[in-house]
Structure formats: C-alpha cells, structure tokens
PDB file of N, CA and C in Angstrom:
ATOM      1  N   UNK A 331      -7.894  29.908 -33.844  1.00  0.00           N
ATOM      2  CA  UNK A 331      -6.656  29.399 -33.313  1.00  0.00           C
ATOM      3  C   UNK A 331      -6.653  29.392 -31.796  1.00  0.00           C
ATOM      4  N   UNK A 332      -7.170  30.486 -31.223  1.00  0.00           N
ATOM      5  CA  UNK A 332      -7.206  30.580 -29.764  1.00  0.00           C
ATOM      6  C   UNK A 332      -8.117  29.510 -29.178  1.00  0.00           C
ATOM      7  N   UNK A 333      -9.205  29.193 -29.883  1.00  0.00           N
ATOM      8  CA  UNK A 333     -10.129  28.165 -29.424  1.00  0.00           C
ATOM      9  C   UNK A 333      -9.443  26.784 -29.425  1.00  0.00           C
ATOM     10  N   UNK A 334      -8.638  26.520 -30.427  1.00  0.00           N
ATOM     11  CA  UNK A 334      -7.915  25.235 -30.531  1.00  0.00           C
ATOM     12  C   UNK A 334      -6.909  25.110 -29.388  1.00  0.00           C
ATOM     13  N   UNK A 335      -6.129  26.163 -29.117  1.00  0.00           N
ATOM     14  CA  UNK A 335      -5.153  26.154 -28.037  1.00  0.00           C
ATOM     15  C   UNK A 335      -5.835  26.014 -26.674  1.00  0.00           C
ATOM     16  N   UNK A 336      -6.970  26.656 -26.538  1.00  0.00           N
ATOM     17  CA  UNK A 336      -7.716  26.547 -25.298  1.00  0.00           C
ATOM     18  C   UNK A 336      -8.216  25.115 -25.082  1.00  0.00           C
ATOM     19  N   UNK A 337      -8.700  24.489 -26.177  1.00  0.00           N
ATOM     20  CA  UNK A 337      -9.162  23.103 -26.099  1.00  0.00           C
ATOM     21  C   UNK A 337      -8.010  22.170 -25.771  1.00  0.00           C
ATOM     22  N   UNK A 338      -6.843  22.356 -26.366  1.00  0.00           N
ATOM     23  CA  UNK A 338      -5.663  21.532 -26.099  1.00  0.00           C
ATOM     24  C   UNK A 338      -5.237  21.707 -24.646  1.00  0.00           C
ATOM     25  N   UNK A 339      -5.269  22.939 -24.152  1.00  0.00           N
ATOM     26  CA  UNK A 339      -4.892  23.176 -22.755  1.00  0.00           C
ATOM     27  C   UNK A 339      -5.846  22.468 -21.787  1.00  0.00           C
ATOM     28  N   UNK A 340      -7.154  22.569 -22.045  1.00  0.00           N
ATOM     29  CA  UNK A 340      -8.152  21.919 -21.191  1.00  0.00           C
ATOM     30  C   UNK A 340      -7.960  20.397 -21.230  1.00  0.00           C
ATOM     31  N   UNK A 341      -7.739  19.836 -22.418  1.00  0.00           N
ATOM     32  CA  UNK A 341      -7.541  18.390 -22.550  1.00  0.00           C
ATOM     33  C   UNK A 341      -6.260  17.966 -21.810  1.00  0.00           C
ATOM     34  N   UNK A 342      -5.221  18.794 -21.870  1.00  0.00           N
ATOM     35  CA  UNK A 342      -3.985  18.474 -21.159  1.00  0.00           C
ATOM     36  C   UNK A 342      -4.204  18.468 -19.633  1.00  0.00           C
ATOM     37  N   UNK A 343      -4.940  19.454 -19.146  1.00  0.00           N
ATOM     38  CA  UNK A 343      -5.212  19.508 -17.710  1.00  0.00           C
ATOM     39  C   UNK A 343      -6.053  18.326 -17.269  1.00  0.00           C
ATOM     40  N   UNK A 344      -7.080  17.971 -18.080  1.00  0.00           N
ATOM     41  CA  UNK A 344      -7.906  16.819 -17.734  1.00  0.00           C
ATOM     42  C   UNK A 344      -7.114  15.523 -17.788  1.00  0.00           C
ATOM     43  N   UNK A 345      -6.237  15.365 -18.763  1.00  0.00           N
ATOM     44  CA  UNK A 345      -5.384  14.180 -18.857  1.00  0.00           C
ATOM     45  C   UNK A 345      -4.481  14.089 -17.644  1.00  0.00           C
ATOM     46  N   UNK A 346      -3.886  15.191 -17.248  1.00  0.00           N
ATOM     47  CA  UNK A 346      -3.024  15.220 -16.062  1.00  0.00           C
ATOM     48  C   UNK A 346      -3.830  14.857 -14.802  1.00  0.00           C
ATOM     49  N   UNK A 347      -5.024  15.371 -14.668  1.00  0.00           N
ATOM     50  CA  UNK A 347      -5.861  15.103 -13.511  1.00  0.00           C
ATOM     51  C   UNK A 347      -6.234  13.604 -13.468  1.00  0.00           C
ATOM     52  N   UNK A 348      -6.610  13.037 -14.606  1.00  0.00           N
ATOM     53  CA  UNK A 348      -6.942  11.617 -14.655  1.00  0.00           C
ATOM     54  C   UNK A 348      -5.722  10.792 -14.303  1.00  0.00           C
ATOM     55  N   UNK A 349      -4.556  11.142 -14.797  1.00  0.00           N
ATOM     56  CA  UNK A 349      -3.326  10.414 -14.517  1.00  0.00           C
ATOM     57  C   UNK A 349      -3.001  10.461 -13.028  1.00  0.00           C
ATOM     58  N   UNK A 350      -3.096  11.624 -12.416  1.00  0.00           N
ATOM     59  CA  UNK A 350      -2.781  11.777 -10.988  1.00  0.00           C
ATOM     60  C   UNK A 350      -3.789  11.075 -10.090  1.00  0.00           C
ATOM     61  N   UNK A 351      -5.063  11.193 -10.399  1.00  0.00           N
ATOM     62  CA  UNK A 351      -6.099  10.624  -9.545  1.00  0.00           C
ATOM     63  C   UNK A 351      -6.244   9.117  -9.721  1.00  0.00           C
ATOM     64  N   UNK A 352      -5.817   8.586 -10.846  1.00  0.00           N
ATOM     65  CA  UNK A 352      -5.927   7.133 -11.024  1.00  0.00           C
ATOM     66  C   UNK A 352      -4.900   6.378 -10.190  1.00  0.00           C
ATOM     67  N   UNK A 353      -3.862   7.051  -9.717  1.00  0.00           N
ATOM     68  CA  UNK A 353      -2.852   6.414  -8.879  1.00  0.00           C
ATOM     69  C   UNK A 353      -3.299   6.336  -7.426  1.00  0.00           C
ATOM     70  N   UNK A 354      -4.359   7.018  -7.067  1.00  0.00           N
ATOM     71  CA  UNK A 354      -4.846   7.011  -5.676  1.00  0.00           C
ATOM     72  C   UNK A 354      -5.609   5.734  -5.385  1.00  0.00           C
ATOM     73  N   UNK A 355      -5.563   5.335  -4.119  1.00  0.00           N
ATOM     74  CA  UNK A 355      -6.264   4.146  -3.663  1.00  0.00           C
ATOM     75  C   UNK A 355      -6.975   4.490  -2.352  1.00  0.00           C
ATOM     76  N   UNK A 356      -8.216   4.084  -2.237  1.00  0.00           N
ATOM     77  CA  UNK A 356      -8.974   4.403  -1.034  1.00  0.00           C
ATOM     78  C   UNK A 356      -8.539   3.584   0.168  1.00  0.00           C
ATOM     79  N   UNK A 357      -7.928   2.423  -0.051  1.00  0.00           N
ATOM     80  CA  UNK A 357      -7.494   1.553   1.034  1.00  0.00           C
ATOM     81  C   UNK A 357      -6.170   1.996   1.592  1.00  0.00           C
ATOM     82  N   UNK A 358      -6.079   2.073   2.922  1.00  0.00           N
ATOM     83  CA  UNK A 358      -4.824   2.381   3.586  1.00  0.00           C
ATOM     84  C   UNK A 358      -4.008   1.107   3.716  1.00  0.00           C
ATOM     85  N   UNK A 359      -2.719   1.226   3.525  1.00  0.00           N
ATOM     86  CA  UNK A 359      -1.854   0.065   3.680  1.00  0.00           C
ATOM     87  C   UNK A 359      -1.350   0.015   5.113  1.00  0.00           C
ATOM     88  N   UNK A 360      -2.114  -0.670   5.968  1.00  0.00           N
ATOM     89  CA  UNK A 360      -1.794  -0.755   7.382  1.00  0.00           C
ATOM     90  C   UNK A 360      -1.180  -2.128   7.666  1.00  0.00           C
ATOM     91  N   UNK A 361       0.035  -2.125   8.171  1.00  0.00           N
ATOM     92  CA  UNK A 361       0.695  -3.358   8.457  1.00  0.00           C
ATOM     93  C   UNK A 361       0.439  -3.737   9.901  1.00  0.00           C
ATOM     94  N   UNK A 362      -0.004  -4.975  10.125  1.00  0.00           N
ATOM     95  CA  UNK A 362      -0.308  -5.390  11.484  1.00  0.00           C
ATOM     96  C   UNK A 362       0.553  -6.554  11.963  1.00  0.00           C
ATOM     97  N   UNK A 363       1.426  -7.052  11.123  1.00  0.00           N
ATOM     98  CA  UNK A 363       2.377  -8.049  11.596  1.00  0.00           C
ATOM     99  C   UNK A 363       3.753  -7.594  11.186  1.00  0.00           C
ATOM    100  N   UNK A 364       4.685  -7.732  12.101  1.00  0.00           N
ATOM    101  CA  UNK A 364       6.030  -7.201  11.907  1.00  0.00           C
ATOM    102  C   UNK A 364       7.020  -8.339  12.027  1.00  0.00           C
ATOM    103  N   UNK A 365       8.107  -8.279  11.255  1.00  0.00           N
ATOM    104  CA  UNK A 365       9.088  -9.383  11.308  1.00  0.00           C
ATOM    105  C   UNK A 365       9.843  -9.441  12.627  1.00  0.00           C
ATOM    106  N   UNK A 366      10.028 -10.650  13.150  1.00  0.00           N
ATOM    107  CA  UNK A 366      10.812 -10.857  14.363  1.00  0.00           C
ATOM    108  C   UNK A 366      11.248 -12.317  14.421  1.00  0.00           C
ATOM    109  N   UNK A 367      12.234 -12.600  15.263  1.00  0.00           N
ATOM    110  CA  UNK A 367      12.654 -13.947  15.539  1.00  0.00           C
ATOM    111  C   UNK A 367      12.798 -14.102  17.051  1.00  0.00           C
ATOM    112  N   UNK A 368      12.603 -15.316  17.534  1.00  0.00           N
ATOM    113  CA  UNK A 368      12.781 -15.644  18.954  1.00  0.00           C
ATOM    114  C   UNK A 368      13.980 -16.585  19.060  1.00  0.00           C
ATOM    115  N   UNK A 369      14.955 -16.198  19.862  1.00  0.00           N
ATOM    116  CA  UNK A 369      16.134 -17.025  20.034  1.00  0.00           C
ATOM    117  C   UNK A 369      16.117 -17.550  21.461  1.00  0.00           C
ATOM    118  N   UNK A 370      16.379 -18.837  21.633  1.00  0.00           N
ATOM    119  CA  UNK A 370      16.400 -19.450  22.961  1.00  0.00           C
ATOM    120  C   UNK A 370      17.713 -20.157  23.178  1.00  0.00           C
ATOM    121  N   UNK A 371      18.159 -20.144  24.411  1.00  0.00           N
ATOM    122  CA  UNK A 371      19.321 -20.923  24.807  1.00  0.00           C
ATOM    123  C   UNK A 371      18.881 -22.368  25.062  1.00  0.00           C
ATOM    124  N   UNK A 372      19.781 -23.335  24.949  1.00  0.00           N
ATOM    125  CA  UNK A 372      19.372 -24.735  25.218  1.00  0.00           C
ATOM    126  C   UNK A 372      18.868 -24.899  26.658  1.00  0.00           C
ATOM    127  N   UNK A 373      17.859 -25.724  26.821  1.00  0.00           N
ATOM    128  CA  UNK A 373      17.280 -26.011  28.128  1.00  0.00           C
ATOM    129  C   UNK A 373      17.697 -27.401  28.544  1.00  0.00           C
ATOM    130  N   UNK A 374      18.080 -27.552  29.812  1.00  0.00           N
ATOM    131  CA  UNK A 374      18.497 -28.867  30.272  1.00  0.00           C
ATOM    132  C   UNK A 374      17.336 -29.854  30.216  1.00  0.00           C
ATOM    133  N   UNK A 375      17.652 -31.084  29.868  1.00  0.00           N
ATOM    134  CA  UNK A 375      16.598 -32.096  29.677  1.00  0.00           C
ATOM    135  C   UNK A 375      16.122 -32.714  31.001  1.00  0.00           C
ATOM    136  N   UNK A 376      17.032 -32.997  31.901  1.00  0.00           N
ATOM    137  CA  UNK A 376      16.682 -33.661  33.155  1.00  0.00           C
ATOM    138  C   UNK A 376      16.590 -32.640  34.281  1.00  0.00           C
ATOM    139  N   UNK A 377      15.360 -32.404  34.753  1.00  0.00           N
ATOM    140  CA  UNK A 377      15.129 -31.484  35.858  1.00  0.00           C
ATOM    141  C   UNK A 377      14.428 -32.257  36.951  1.00  0.00           C
ATOM    142  N   UNK A 378      15.019 -32.242  38.136  1.00  0.00           N
ATOM    143  CA  UNK A 378      14.420 -32.996  39.256  1.00  0.00           C
ATOM    144  C   UNK A 378      13.363 -32.134  39.936  1.00  0.00           C
ATOM    145  N   UNK A 379      12.477 -32.785  40.662  1.00  0.00           N
ATOM    146  CA  UNK A 379      11.384 -32.102  41.349  1.00  0.00           C
ATOM    147  C   UNK A 379      11.949 -31.041  42.315  1.00  0.00           C
ATOM    148  N   UNK A 380      11.431 -29.827  42.225  1.00  0.00           N
ATOM    149  CA  UNK A 380      11.854 -28.747  43.102  1.00  0.00           C
ATOM    150  C   UNK A 380      13.026 -27.931  42.545  1.00  0.00           C
ATOM    151  N   UNK A 381      13.648 -28.415  41.473  1.00  0.00           N
ATOM    152  CA  UNK A 381      14.774 -27.706  40.880  1.00  0.00           C
ATOM    153  C   UNK A 381      14.264 -26.617  39.918  1.00  0.00           C
ATOM    154  N   UNK A 382      14.978 -25.516  39.874  1.00  0.00           N
ATOM    155  CA  UNK A 382      14.653 -24.425  38.971  1.00  0.00           C
ATOM    156  C   UNK A 382      15.547 -24.482  37.762  1.00  0.00           C
ATOM    157  N   UNK A 383      14.977 -24.393  36.590  1.00  0.00           N
ATOM    158  CA  UNK A 383      15.753 -24.370  35.337  1.00  0.00           C
ATOM    159  C   UNK A 383      15.480 -23.033  34.651  1.00  0.00           C
ATOM    160  N   UNK A 384      16.533 -22.414  34.183  1.00  0.00           N
ATOM    161  CA  UNK A 384      16.407 -21.121  33.526  1.00  0.00           C
ATOM    162  C   UNK A 384      16.229 -21.307  32.012  1.00  0.00           C
ATOM    163  N   UNK A 385      15.269 -20.595  31.465  1.00  0.00           N
ATOM    164  CA  UNK A 385      15.023 -20.614  30.015  1.00  0.00           C
ATOM    165  C   UNK A 385      15.228 -19.177  29.534  1.00  0.00           C
ATOM    166  N   UNK A 386      16.259 -18.947  28.769  1.00  0.00           N
ATOM    167  CA  UNK A 386      16.537 -17.601  28.267  1.00  0.00           C
ATOM    168  C   UNK A 386      16.004 -17.459  26.858  1.00  0.00           C
ATOM    169  N   UNK A 387      15.150 -16.484  26.656  1.00  0.00           N
ATOM    170  CA  UNK A 387      14.561 -16.198  25.346  1.00  0.00           C
ATOM    171  C   UNK A 387      14.860 -14.736  25.003  1.00  0.00           C
ATOM    172  N   UNK A 388      15.186 -14.522  23.753  1.00  0.00           N
ATOM    173  CA  UNK A 388      15.433 -13.162  23.256  1.00  0.00           C
ATOM    174  C   UNK A 388      14.586 -12.937  22.017  1.00  0.00           C
ATOM    175  N   UNK A 389      13.858 -11.842  22.001  1.00  0.00           N
ATOM    176  CA  UNK A 389      13.063 -11.480  20.844  1.00  0.00           C
ATOM    177  C   UNK A 389      13.869 -10.467  20.021  1.00  0.00           C
ATOM    178  N   UNK A 390      14.191 -10.825  18.803  1.00  0.00           N
ATOM    179  CA  UNK A 390      14.956  -9.903  17.924  1.00  0.00           C
ATOM    180  C   UNK A 390      13.944  -9.306  16.921  1.00  0.00           C
ATOM    181  N   UNK A 391      13.774  -8.004  17.055  1.00  0.00           N
ATOM    182  CA  UNK A 391      12.835  -7.312  16.167  1.00  0.00           C
ATOM    183  C   UNK A 391      13.471  -7.032  14.811  1.00  0.00           C
ATOM    184  N   UNK A 392      12.654  -7.036  13.783  1.00  0.00           N
ATOM    185  CA  UNK A 392      13.129  -6.762  12.429  1.00  0.00           C
ATOM    186  C   UNK A 392      13.278  -5.281  12.145  1.00  0.00           C
ATOM    187  N   UNK A 393      12.955  -4.448  13.107  1.00  0.00           N
ATOM    188  CA  UNK A 393      13.029  -2.991  12.971  1.00  0.00           C
ATOM    189  C   UNK A 393      12.290  -2.311  14.098  1.00  0.00           C
ATOM    190  N   UNK A 394      12.411  -1.017  14.148  1.00  0.00           N
ATOM    191  CA  UNK A 394      11.706  -0.209  15.162  1.00  0.00           C
ATOM    192  C   UNK A 394      10.420   0.313  14.544  1.00  0.00           C
ATOM    193  N   UNK A 395       9.283  -0.176  15.034  1.00  0.00           N
ATOM    194  CA  UNK A 395       7.987   0.243  14.511  1.00  0.00           C
ATOM    195  C   UNK A 395       7.207   0.920  15.634  1.00  0.00           C
ATOM    196  N   UNK A 396       6.548   2.020  15.321  1.00  0.00           N
ATOM    197  CA  UNK A 396       5.789   2.771  16.316  1.00  0.00           C
ATOM    198  C   UNK A 396       4.570   1.969  16.779  1.00  0.00           C
ATOM    199  N   UNK A 397       4.300   2.020  18.076  1.00  0.00           N
ATOM    200  CA  UNK A 397       3.125   1.397  18.695  1.00  0.00           C
ATOM    201  C   UNK A 397       3.046  -0.120  18.473  1.00  0.00           C
ATOM    202  N   UNK A 398       4.202  -0.772  18.353  1.00  0.00           N
ATOM    203  CA  UNK A 398       4.225  -2.233  18.191  1.00  0.00           C
ATOM    204  C   UNK A 398       4.180  -2.895  19.575  1.00  0.00           C
ATOM    205  N   UNK A 399       3.341  -3.895  19.714  1.00  0.00           N
ATOM    206  CA  UNK A 399       3.236  -4.644  20.976  1.00  0.00           C
ATOM    207  C   UNK A 399       3.509  -6.113  20.670  1.00  0.00           C
ATOM    208  N   UNK A 400       4.292  -6.731  21.541  1.00  0.00           N
ATOM    209  CA  UNK A 400       4.579  -8.155  21.421  1.00  0.00           C
ATOM    210  C   UNK A 400       4.015  -8.874  22.627  1.00  0.00           C
ATOM    211  N   UNK A 401       3.542 -10.100  22.408  1.00  0.00           N
ATOM    212  CA  UNK A 401       2.981 -10.903  23.495  1.00  0.00           C
ATOM    213  C   UNK A 401       3.639 -12.284  23.466  1.00  0.00           C
ATOM    214  N   UNK A 402       3.509 -12.978  24.604  1.00  0.00           N
ATOM    215  CA  UNK A 402       4.042 -14.350  24.717  1.00  0.00           C
ATOM    216  C   UNK A 402       2.929 -15.226  25.280  1.00  0.00           C
ATOM    217  N   UNK A 403       2.929 -16.467  24.836  1.00  0.00           N
ATOM    218  CA  UNK A 403       2.000 -17.459  25.316  1.00  0.00           C
ATOM    219  C   UNK A 403       2.778 -18.781  25.316  1.00  0.00           C
ATOM    220  N   UNK A 404       2.536 -19.629  26.281  1.00  0.00           N
ATOM    221  CA  UNK A 404       3.298 -20.891  26.296  1.00  0.00           C
ATOM    222  C   UNK A 404       2.370 -22.081  26.498  1.00  0.00           C
ATOM    223  N   UNK A 405       2.858 -23.220  26.016  1.00  0.00           N
ATOM    224  CA  UNK A 405       2.167 -24.503  26.153  1.00  0.00           C
ATOM    225  C   UNK A 405       3.162 -25.477  26.756  1.00  0.00           C
ATOM    226  N   UNK A 406       2.758 -26.218  27.739  1.00  0.00           N
ATOM    227  CA  UNK A 406       3.628 -27.224  28.347  1.00  0.00           C
ATOM    228  C   UNK A 406       3.201 -28.568  27.779  1.00  0.00           C
ATOM    229  N   UNK A 407       4.013 -29.101  26.848  1.00  0.00           N
ATOM    230  CA  UNK A 407       3.625 -30.316  26.139  1.00  0.00           C
ATOM    231  C   UNK A 407       3.827 -31.589  26.959  1.00  0.00           C
ATOM    232  N   UNK A 408       4.804 -31.620  27.844  1.00  0.00           N
ATOM    233  CA  UNK A 408       4.978 -32.790  28.693  1.00  0.00           C
ATOM    234  C   UNK A 408       5.560 -32.380  30.046  1.00  0.00           C
ATOM    235  N   UNK A 409       5.400 -33.226  31.029  1.00  0.00           N
ATOM    236  CA  UNK A 409       5.896 -32.945  32.346  1.00  0.00           C
ATOM    237  C   UNK A 409       4.999 -31.996  33.136  1.00  0.00           C
ATOM    238  N   UNK A 410       5.460 -31.644  34.324  1.00  0.00           N
ATOM    239  CA  UNK A 410       4.727 -30.704  35.172  1.00  0.00           C
ATOM    240  C   UNK A 410       5.710 -29.643  35.625  1.00  0.00           C
ATOM    241  N   UNK A 411       5.185 -28.479  35.883  1.00  0.00           N
ATOM    242  CA  UNK A 411       6.026 -27.402  36.358  1.00  0.00           C
ATOM    243  C   UNK A 411       5.372 -26.051  36.183  1.00  0.00           C
ATOM    244  N   UNK A 412       6.110 -25.031  36.537  1.00  0.00           N
ATOM    245  CA  UNK A 412       5.644 -23.646  36.433  1.00  0.00           C
ATOM    246  C   UNK A 412       6.631 -22.862  35.565  1.00  0.00           C
ATOM    247  N   UNK A 413       6.086 -21.871  34.899  1.00  0.00           N
ATOM    248  CA  UNK A 413       6.945 -20.951  34.160  1.00  0.00           C
ATOM    249  C   UNK A 413       6.782 -19.576  34.789  1.00  0.00           C
ATOM    250  N   UNK A 414       7.905 -18.982  35.196  1.00  0.00           N
ATOM    251  CA  UNK A 414       7.895 -17.650  35.811  1.00  0.00           C
ATOM    252  C   UNK A 414       8.777 -16.714  34.984  1.00  0.00           C
ATOM    253  N   UNK A 415       8.420 -15.419  35.053  1.00  0.00           N
ATOM    254  CA  UNK A 415       9.331 -14.465  34.433  1.00  0.00           C
ATOM    255  C   UNK A 415      10.384 -14.025  35.449  1.00  0.00           C
ATOM    256  N   UNK A 416      11.249 -13.127  35.071  1.00  0.00           N
ATOM    257  CA  UNK A 416      12.345 -12.713  35.964  1.00  0.00           C
ATOM    258  C   UNK A 416      11.864 -11.945  37.188  1.00  0.00           C
ATOM    259  N   UNK A 417      10.601 -11.492  37.187  1.00  0.00           N
ATOM    260  CA  UNK A 417      10.047 -10.823  38.360  1.00  0.00           C
ATOM    261  C   UNK A 417       9.337 -11.800  39.312  1.00  0.00           C
ATOM    262  N   UNK A 418       9.260 -13.085  38.915  1.00  0.00           N
ATOM    263  CA  UNK A 418       8.620 -14.084  39.747  1.00  0.00           C
ATOM    264  C   UNK A 418       7.151 -14.324  39.461  1.00  0.00           C
ATOM    265  N   UNK A 419       6.591 -13.611  38.493  1.00  0.00           N
ATOM    266  CA  UNK A 419       5.178 -13.799  38.149  1.00  0.00           C
ATOM    267  C   UNK A 419       5.029 -15.137  37.429  1.00  0.00           C
ATOM    268  N   UNK A 420       4.074 -15.946  37.868  1.00  0.00           N
ATOM    269  CA  UNK A 420       3.841 -17.268  37.275  1.00  0.00           C
ATOM    270  C   UNK A 420       2.910 -17.102  36.063  1.00  0.00           C
ATOM    271  N   UNK A 421       3.367 -17.669  34.942  1.00  0.00           N
ATOM    272  CA  UNK A 421       2.541 -17.660  33.717  1.00  0.00           C
ATOM    273  C   UNK A 421       1.596 -18.863  33.743  1.00  0.00           C
ATOM    274  N   UNK A 422       0.365 -18.628  33.304  1.00  0.00           N
ATOM    275  CA  UNK A 422      -0.613 -19.674  33.170  1.00  0.00           C
ATOM    276  C   UNK A 422      -0.575 -20.173  31.725  1.00  0.00           C
ATOM    277  N   UNK A 423      -0.664 -21.497  31.516  1.00  0.00           N
ATOM    278  CA  UNK A 423      -0.631 -22.012  30.151  1.00  0.00           C
ATOM    279  C   UNK A 423      -1.743 -21.429  29.297  1.00  0.00           C
ATOM    280  N   UNK A 424      -1.398 -21.104  28.074  1.00  0.00           N
ATOM    281  CA  UNK A 424      -2.318 -20.617  27.050  1.00  0.00           C
ATOM    282  C   UNK A 424      -2.872 -19.217  27.310  1.00  0.00           C
ATOM    283  N   UNK A 425      -2.404 -18.510  28.325  1.00  0.00           N
ATOM    284  CA  UNK A 425      -2.768 -17.107  28.507  1.00  0.00           C
ATOM    285  C   UNK A 425      -1.781 -16.243  27.775  1.00  0.00           C
ATOM    286  N   UNK A 426      -2.198 -15.077  27.345  1.00  0.00           N
ATOM    287  CA  UNK A 426      -1.332 -14.156  26.605  1.00  0.00           C
ATOM    288  C   UNK A 426      -0.810 -13.083  27.546  1.00  0.00           C
ATOM    289  N   UNK A 427       0.495 -12.834  27.482  1.00  0.00           N
ATOM    290  CA  UNK A 427       1.154 -11.833  28.325  1.00  0.00           C
ATOM    291  C   UNK A 427       1.930 -10.855  27.452  1.00  0.00           C
ATOM    292  N   UNK A 428       1.725  -9.570  27.711  1.00  0.00           N
ATOM    293  CA  UNK A 428       2.427  -8.544  26.974  1.00  0.00           C
ATOM    294  C   UNK A 428       3.879  -8.466  27.384  1.00  0.00           C
ATOM    295  N   UNK A 429       4.761  -8.331  26.408  1.00  0.00           N
ATOM    296  CA  UNK A 429       6.178  -8.137  26.681  1.00  0.00           C
ATOM    297  C   UNK A 429       6.448  -6.643  26.712  1.00  0.00           C
ATOM    298  N   UNK A 430       6.817  -6.135  27.859  1.00  0.00           N
ATOM    299  CA  UNK A 430       7.009  -4.697  28.013  1.00  0.00           C
ATOM    300  C   UNK A 430       8.454  -4.310  28.252  1.00  0.00           C
ATOM    301  N   UNK A 431       9.264  -5.242  28.702  1.00  0.00           N
ATOM    302  CA  UNK A 431      10.651  -4.939  29.055  1.00  0.00           C
ATOM    303  C   UNK A 431      11.556  -4.988  27.828  1.00  0.00           C
ATOM    304  N   UNK A 432      12.284  -3.908  27.609  1.00  0.00           N
ATOM    305  CA  UNK A 432      13.251  -3.856  26.504  1.00  0.00           C
ATOM    306  C   UNK A 432      14.642  -3.821  27.079  1.00  0.00           C
ATOM    307  N   UNK A 433      15.475  -4.735  26.656  1.00  0.00           N
ATOM    308  CA  UNK A 433      16.844  -4.804  27.179  1.00  0.00           C
ATOM    309  C   UNK A 433      17.818  -4.378  26.114  1.00  0.00           C
TER     310      UNK A 433
END
C-alpha cells in the first residue's frame, strides 16, 4: 500500500512539474513599437517668400513606457523652404531627429 501511495505521489509531482514547465516560453515578449498619434494644427496654404509660418504638432502617447524614444523626420513634397524647431535649429529633409522635449 505504501508503495502505491508513493507512486501516486511521484506521478502527481511529475504531472504538476510538466504542467508548470509547459507554460514557460524561451522567447521574451519585448515590445518595440508603442501606440501614439500626431496632431497638427492647420497650416496656411499661401506663404510668401521670406514669411514664417508656424506648424504646431503634438505627439500624444498611448501610455508612459520606460526608455521610449520618439523621432521625427520630414519630407517637403512641394515648394521651397526650411523647417525649424522652436530653438531655431534647421531640420534637413529625410534626417531623423530625436524628440526630447516633453510639454
């Protein structure tokens, strides 16, 4: 009788171990893209040479995530001009710039 109970106990422990270990996965679930939206105010259509037009953009994050970095890149599809940030730094087309300022 003791041998049967011992065998049942060992089988129970092995079943529990198989059940617990089968739920494990070697791959880490690392998320590298985070939800966000970019909101812009309307931009005036007619800008004369030498005139400055303000483009206001707001990045709305989908949550607070540790070590998240956002970047911006722009393309000028028509016309000529420069794009500057609020510090006066001129952006070059198709270059990537880190967004560091949180308002």
